[in-house]
Amino acid sequence: MTSSRRADWLVPTALIALTLIPVAGGAIRLTDLTGGEVTPENARFFASPVPVVLHIVTAVVFCLGGAVQFSPAFRGRNHRRLGRVLLPAGLLMALTGLWMTLFYPYPEGDGDLLAAFRLVAGSTTVLALVLGFRAIRRRDLARHRAWMIRGYALAQGAGTQALVTIAWVVLVGPATGSTRTLLLGLAWVINAAVAEWVIGEPGRRRRALYRTRPAERTA
Ligand code: HEM
């Protein structure tokens, strides 16, 4: 593989790595639901398994497939075909997340603030995906890119939450109750900020190019 082809896959590889912890969590939860015993910790999932199963499957498809969409090598027809799978997967992931927030009883340690964070993240993800879809129907590529990056970043909150929580536990101490809630919220804020930075990048590069002297521009 040439170095430029390797560079094409750098971002997707990093994004896939970011998804690995929640994907592992999902695999453990699905295994538990297919053969484990009911405990106070998992009773809500056993009582209504469909939303959590749909959520895990669609979240994994959306996060892994979405990572691939960031590769410049994966453009054109392939990007469009995969997009047709990822859009419903992303919507279902966010809608089941919203359903679980509203209808599952809170597990110990969770409260209204965490539910509010989840409602904001889940509904903003739905909105971003719908606006991203509408933009591409109108052939507005810049707006499509921006909204899809926003939707994907919020979904990837799950991966950043795992990293932020691990870092806190290692460096500071236990992450429970309101500390955990604030860390989960912080992860969504980090991802939203990174998304806005990435969305602004082509404009910044263009402006930097036009600040250089004309001779350097044509070189
Ligand atoms: C907008 C994004 C998301 C929202 C609002 C959301 C929301 C939720 C909610 C409310 C639950 C139930 C929590 C509980 O009752 O303990 C849940 C569970 C879960 N979510 Fe998400 N989620 C999102 C994205 C993701 C992504 C991207 C992944 C994985 C790649 C993921 C993986 C999981 C897993 C594995 C569970 C089961 C947790 C367990 O076993 O305790 N979620 N999610």
Short mmCIF file of C-alpha atoms and ligand atoms in Angstrom, two decimals:
data_model
loop_
_atom_site.label_atom_id
_atom_site.label_comp_id
_atom_site.label_asym_id
_atom_site.label_seq_id
_atom_site.Cartn_x
_atom_site.Cartn_y
_atom_site.Cartn_z
CA MET A 1 0.00 0.00 0.00
CA THR A 2 1.34 3.47 -0.89
CA SER A 3 1.69 6.06 1.87
CA SER A 4 -1.19 8.15 0.44
CA ARG A 5 -3.48 5.07 0.39
CA ARG A 6 -2.44 4.34 3.97
CA ALA A 7 -3.26 7.97 4.91
CA ASP A 8 -6.75 7.52 3.36
CA TRP A 9 -7.52 4.87 5.98
CA LEU A 10 -5.96 6.60 8.98
CA VAL A 11 -9.12 8.40 10.14
CA PRO A 12 -11.45 5.40 9.56
CA THR A 13 -9.04 3.16 11.50
CA ALA A 14 -8.94 5.61 14.43
CA LEU A 15 -12.75 5.84 14.41
CA ILE A 16 -13.13 2.06 14.34
CA ALA A 17 -10.71 1.82 17.28
CA LEU A 18 -12.84 4.38 19.15
CA THR A 19 -15.91 2.17 18.64
CA LEU A 20 -14.28 -1.01 19.96
CA ILE A 21 -15.14 -0.58 23.65
CA PRO A 22 -18.89 0.08 23.12
CA VAL A 23 -18.97 -2.71 20.51
CA ALA A 24 -17.47 -5.09 23.09
CA GLY A 25 -20.04 -3.84 25.65
CA GLY A 26 -22.79 -4.56 23.12
CA ALA A 27 -21.50 -8.08 22.44
CA ILE A 28 -21.42 -8.80 26.18
CA ARG A 29 -24.96 -7.45 26.63
CA LEU A 30 -26.31 -9.50 23.68
CA THR A 31 -24.66 -12.65 25.02
CA ASP A 32 -26.14 -11.95 28.45
CA LEU A 33 -29.61 -11.51 26.92
CA THR A 34 -29.43 -14.80 25.05
CA GLY A 35 -28.43 -17.01 27.96
CA GLY A 36 -27.71 -15.08 31.13
CA GLU A 37 -29.86 -14.84 34.20
CA VAL A 38 -32.06 -11.93 35.19
CA THR A 39 -30.52 -9.68 37.85
CA PRO A 40 -31.55 -6.24 39.18
CA GLU A 41 -28.80 -4.76 36.92
CA ASN A 42 -30.19 -6.20 33.66
CA ALA A 43 -33.92 -6.70 34.45
CA ARG A 44 -34.99 -3.74 32.25
CA PHE A 45 -33.25 -5.26 29.23
CA PHE A 46 -34.91 -8.67 29.79
CA ALA A 47 -38.31 -7.04 30.29
CA SER A 48 -38.07 -5.22 26.90
CA PRO A 49 -35.22 -6.71 24.88
CA VAL A 50 -36.21 -5.45 21.40
CA PRO A 51 -35.10 -1.79 21.82
CA VAL A 52 -31.72 -2.65 23.33
CA VAL A 53 -31.00 -5.40 20.76
CA LEU A 54 -31.98 -3.10 17.85
CA HIS A 55 -29.96 -0.29 19.45
CA ILE A 56 -26.78 -2.32 19.77
CA VAL A 57 -26.97 -3.85 16.28
CA THR A 58 -27.76 -0.55 14.51
CA ALA A 59 -25.19 1.40 16.59
CA VAL A 60 -22.45 -1.06 15.64
CA VAL A 61 -23.40 -0.91 11.92
CA PHE A 62 -23.62 2.90 12.01
CA CYS A 63 -20.34 3.47 13.86
CA LEU A 64 -18.26 0.96 11.90
CA GLY A 65 -19.82 1.78 8.50
CA GLY A 66 -19.73 5.51 9.24
CA ALA A 67 -15.98 5.28 9.91
CA VAL A 68 -15.43 3.86 6.41
CA GLN A 69 -17.35 6.80 4.86
CA PHE A 70 -14.52 9.10 6.04
CA SER A 71 -11.99 7.46 3.72
CA PRO A 72 -11.28 9.53 0.58
CA ALA A 73 -10.70 6.15 -1.13
CA PHE A 74 -14.34 5.20 -0.47
CA ARG A 75 -16.21 7.70 -2.58
CA GLY A 76 -18.84 7.79 -5.33
CA ARG A 77 -21.14 4.82 -5.76
CA ASN A 78 -19.74 2.91 -2.77
CA HIS A 79 -20.25 5.90 -0.48
CA ARG A 80 -23.85 6.28 -1.71
CA ARG A 81 -24.66 2.56 -1.36
CA LEU A 82 -23.30 2.36 2.16
CA GLY A 83 -25.07 5.62 3.01
CA ARG A 84 -28.42 3.99 2.15
CA VAL A 85 -27.75 1.38 4.86
CA LEU A 86 -26.25 3.78 7.38
CA LEU A 87 -29.03 6.36 7.35
CA PRO A 88 -31.79 3.98 8.59
CA ALA A 89 -29.29 2.31 10.94
CA GLY A 90 -28.32 5.68 12.47
CA LEU A 91 -31.95 6.77 12.82
CA LEU A 92 -32.92 3.47 14.46
CA MET A 93 -29.91 3.68 16.79
CA ALA A 94 -30.88 7.17 17.96
CA LEU A 95 -34.63 6.46 18.16
CA THR A 96 -34.13 3.30 20.23
CA GLY A 97 -31.72 5.28 22.44
CA LEU A 98 -34.49 7.84 22.95
CA TRP A 99 -37.06 5.10 23.62
CA MET A 100 -34.85 3.47 26.26
CA THR A 101 -34.21 6.85 27.89
CA LEU A 102 -37.93 7.51 28.16
CA PHE A 103 -39.28 4.05 29.04
CA TYR A 104 -36.62 1.95 30.79
CA PRO A 105 -36.52 2.47 34.54
CA TYR A 106 -33.33 4.27 35.58
CA PRO A 107 -30.57 1.90 36.70
CA GLU A 108 -28.99 2.75 40.04
CA GLY A 109 -26.91 5.94 39.83
CA ASP A 110 -28.62 7.31 36.70
CA GLY A 111 -30.91 10.32 37.03
CA ASP A 112 -32.80 13.09 35.24
CA LEU A 113 -29.65 14.97 34.17
CA LEU A 114 -28.24 11.93 32.35
CA ALA A 115 -31.66 11.35 30.78
CA ALA A 116 -31.67 14.99 29.62
CA PHE A 117 -28.19 14.58 28.07
CA ARG A 118 -29.38 11.44 26.27
CA LEU A 119 -32.54 13.15 25.02
CA VAL A 120 -30.51 16.07 23.64
CA ALA A 121 -27.86 13.80 22.04
CA GLY A 122 -30.41 11.34 20.62
CA SER A 123 -32.77 13.94 19.17
CA THR A 124 -29.90 16.05 17.77
CA THR A 125 -28.56 12.90 16.08
CA VAL A 126 -31.97 12.28 14.47
CA LEU A 127 -32.17 15.92 13.37
CA ALA A 128 -28.61 15.90 11.97
CA LEU A 129 -29.23 12.71 9.95
CA VAL A 130 -32.54 14.02 8.57
CA LEU A 131 -30.96 17.37 7.60
CA GLY A 132 -27.95 15.53 6.10
CA PHE A 133 -30.30 13.39 4.01
CA ARG A 134 -32.33 16.42 2.90
CA ALA A 135 -29.12 18.23 1.91
CA ILE A 136 -27.93 15.40 -0.33
CA ARG A 137 -31.36 15.15 -1.99
CA ARG A 138 -30.78 18.81 -2.93
CA ARG A 139 -27.21 18.03 -4.07
CA ASP A 140 -25.84 20.34 -1.36
CA LEU A 141 -22.63 18.44 -0.62
CA ALA A 142 -21.17 20.90 1.91
CA ARG A 143 -24.29 20.85 4.06
CA HIS A 144 -24.62 17.06 3.71
CA ARG A 145 -21.02 16.63 4.90
CA ALA A 146 -21.54 18.99 7.84
CA TRP A 147 -24.75 17.37 9.12
CA MET A 148 -23.49 13.82 8.67
CA ILE A 149 -20.29 14.65 10.58
CA ARG A 150 -22.41 16.12 13.40
CA GLY A 151 -24.69 13.07 13.55
CA TYR A 152 -21.77 10.66 13.46
CA ALA A 153 -19.86 12.58 16.14
CA LEU A 154 -22.82 12.38 18.53
CA ALA A 155 -23.17 8.63 17.93
CA GLN A 156 -19.45 8.21 18.57
CA GLY A 157 -20.09 9.80 21.96
CA ALA A 158 -20.32 6.19 23.16
CA GLY A 159 -16.63 5.59 22.32
CA THR A 160 -15.43 8.90 23.79
CA GLN A 161 -17.49 8.23 26.94
CA ALA A 162 -15.60 4.99 27.44
CA LEU A 163 -12.21 6.73 27.02
CA VAL A 164 -13.09 9.70 29.23
CA THR A 165 -14.43 7.40 31.95
CA ILE A 166 -11.37 5.13 31.84
CA ALA A 167 -9.06 8.17 32.01
CA TRP A 168 -10.98 9.52 35.02
CA VAL A 169 -10.90 6.19 36.85
CA VAL A 170 -7.16 5.79 36.24
CA LEU A 171 -6.18 9.40 37.05
CA VAL A 172 -8.75 10.52 39.61
CA GLY A 173 -10.88 7.71 41.07
CA PRO A 174 -14.32 6.11 40.86
CA ALA A 175 -16.74 7.50 38.25
CA THR A 176 -20.20 7.03 39.75
CA GLY A 177 -23.38 9.08 40.23
CA SER A 178 -23.13 12.71 39.16
CA THR A 179 -19.42 12.35 38.29
CA ARG A 180 -20.32 9.65 35.76
CA THR A 181 -23.19 11.74 34.41
CA LEU A 182 -20.94 14.78 33.89
CA LEU A 183 -18.24 12.65 32.22
CA LEU A 184 -20.80 11.19 29.80
CA GLY A 185 -22.06 14.70 29.01
CA LEU A 186 -18.49 15.97 28.62
CA ALA A 187 -17.76 13.25 26.03
CA TRP A 188 -20.68 14.43 23.89
CA VAL A 189 -19.45 18.04 24.19
CA ILE A 190 -15.91 16.98 23.15
CA ASN A 191 -17.25 15.13 20.11
CA ALA A 192 -19.49 18.04 19.11
CA ALA A 193 -16.50 20.43 19.35
CA VAL A 194 -14.28 18.10 17.29
CA ALA A 195 -17.07 17.81 14.69
CA GLU A 196 -17.31 21.60 14.34
CA TRP A 197 -13.52 21.79 13.99
CA VAL A 198 -13.52 19.11 11.25
CA ILE A 199 -16.44 20.79 9.46
CA GLY A 200 -14.54 24.12 9.39
CA GLU A 201 -11.27 22.57 8.16
CA PRO A 202 -11.73 22.89 4.35
CA GLY A 203 -12.66 26.58 4.74
CA ARG A 204 -9.60 27.22 6.94
CA ARG A 205 -7.36 25.46 4.41
CA ARG A 206 -8.81 27.52 1.53
CA ARG A 207 -8.30 30.76 3.46
CA ALA A 208 -4.71 29.77 4.33
CA LEU A 209 -4.04 29.04 0.65
CA TYR A 210 -5.34 32.44 -0.40
CA ARG A 211 -3.18 34.12 2.24
CA THR A 212 -0.06 32.69 0.53
CA ARG A 213 1.58 34.67 -2.29
CA PRO A 214 0.17 33.98 -5.82
CA ALA A 215 3.52 32.53 -6.95
CA GLU A 216 3.41 29.93 -4.13
CA ARG A 217 -0.22 29.10 -4.95
CA THR A 218 0.56 28.10 -8.51
CA ALA A 219 3.81 26.29 -7.61
C1 HEM B 1 -27.08 9.29 20.19
C2 HEM B 1 -26.42 8.26 20.60
C3 HEM B 1 -26.87 7.29 21.67
C4 HEM B 1 -27.81 7.41 22.65
C5 HEM B 1 -28.71 8.60 22.95
C6 HEM B 1 -27.81 6.17 23.38
C7 HEM B 1 -28.64 5.87 24.46
C8 HEM B 1 -28.65 4.67 25.13
C9 HEM B 1 -29.52 4.35 26.24
C10 HEM B 1 -30.57 5.28 26.84
C11 HEM B 1 -29.24 3.10 26.65
C12 HEM B 1 -29.89 2.32 27.82
C13 HEM B 1 -29.05 2.61 29.05
C14 HEM B 1 -29.51 1.86 30.27
O1 HEM B 1 -30.69 1.71 30.49
O2 HEM B 1 -28.60 1.46 31.01
C15 HEM B 1 -28.17 2.62 25.81
C16 HEM B 1 -27.58 1.37 25.93
C17 HEM B 1 -26.54 0.94 25.15
N1 HEM B 1 -25.94 1.61 24.11
FE1 HEM B 1 -26.44 3.45 23.45
N2 HEM B 1 -26.87 5.34 22.84
C18 HEM B 1 -26.28 5.99 21.79
C19 HEM B 1 -25.28 5.50 20.96
C20 HEM B 1 -24.68 4.27 21.11
C21 HEM B 1 -23.59 3.78 20.28
C22 HEM B 1 -22.98 4.50 19.12
C23 HEM B 1 -23.26 2.54 20.77
C24 HEM B 1 -22.21 1.55 20.30
C25 HEM B 1 -21.39 1.64 19.31
C26 HEM B 1 -24.12 2.26 21.88
C27 HEM B 1 -24.07 1.12 22.61
C28 HEM B 1 -24.93 0.82 23.64
C29 HEM B 1 -24.87 -0.41 24.40
C30 HEM B 1 -23.88 -1.54 24.20
C31 HEM B 1 -25.89 -0.33 25.34
C32 HEM B 1 -26.24 -1.38 26.42
C33 HEM B 1 -25.62 -0.90 27.71
C34 HEM B 1 -25.54 -1.99 28.74
O3 HEM B 1 -25.34 -3.14 28.39
O4 HEM B 1 -25.63 -1.65 29.95
N3 HEM B 1 -24.96 3.33 22.04
N4 HEM B 1 -27.83 3.59 24.89
#
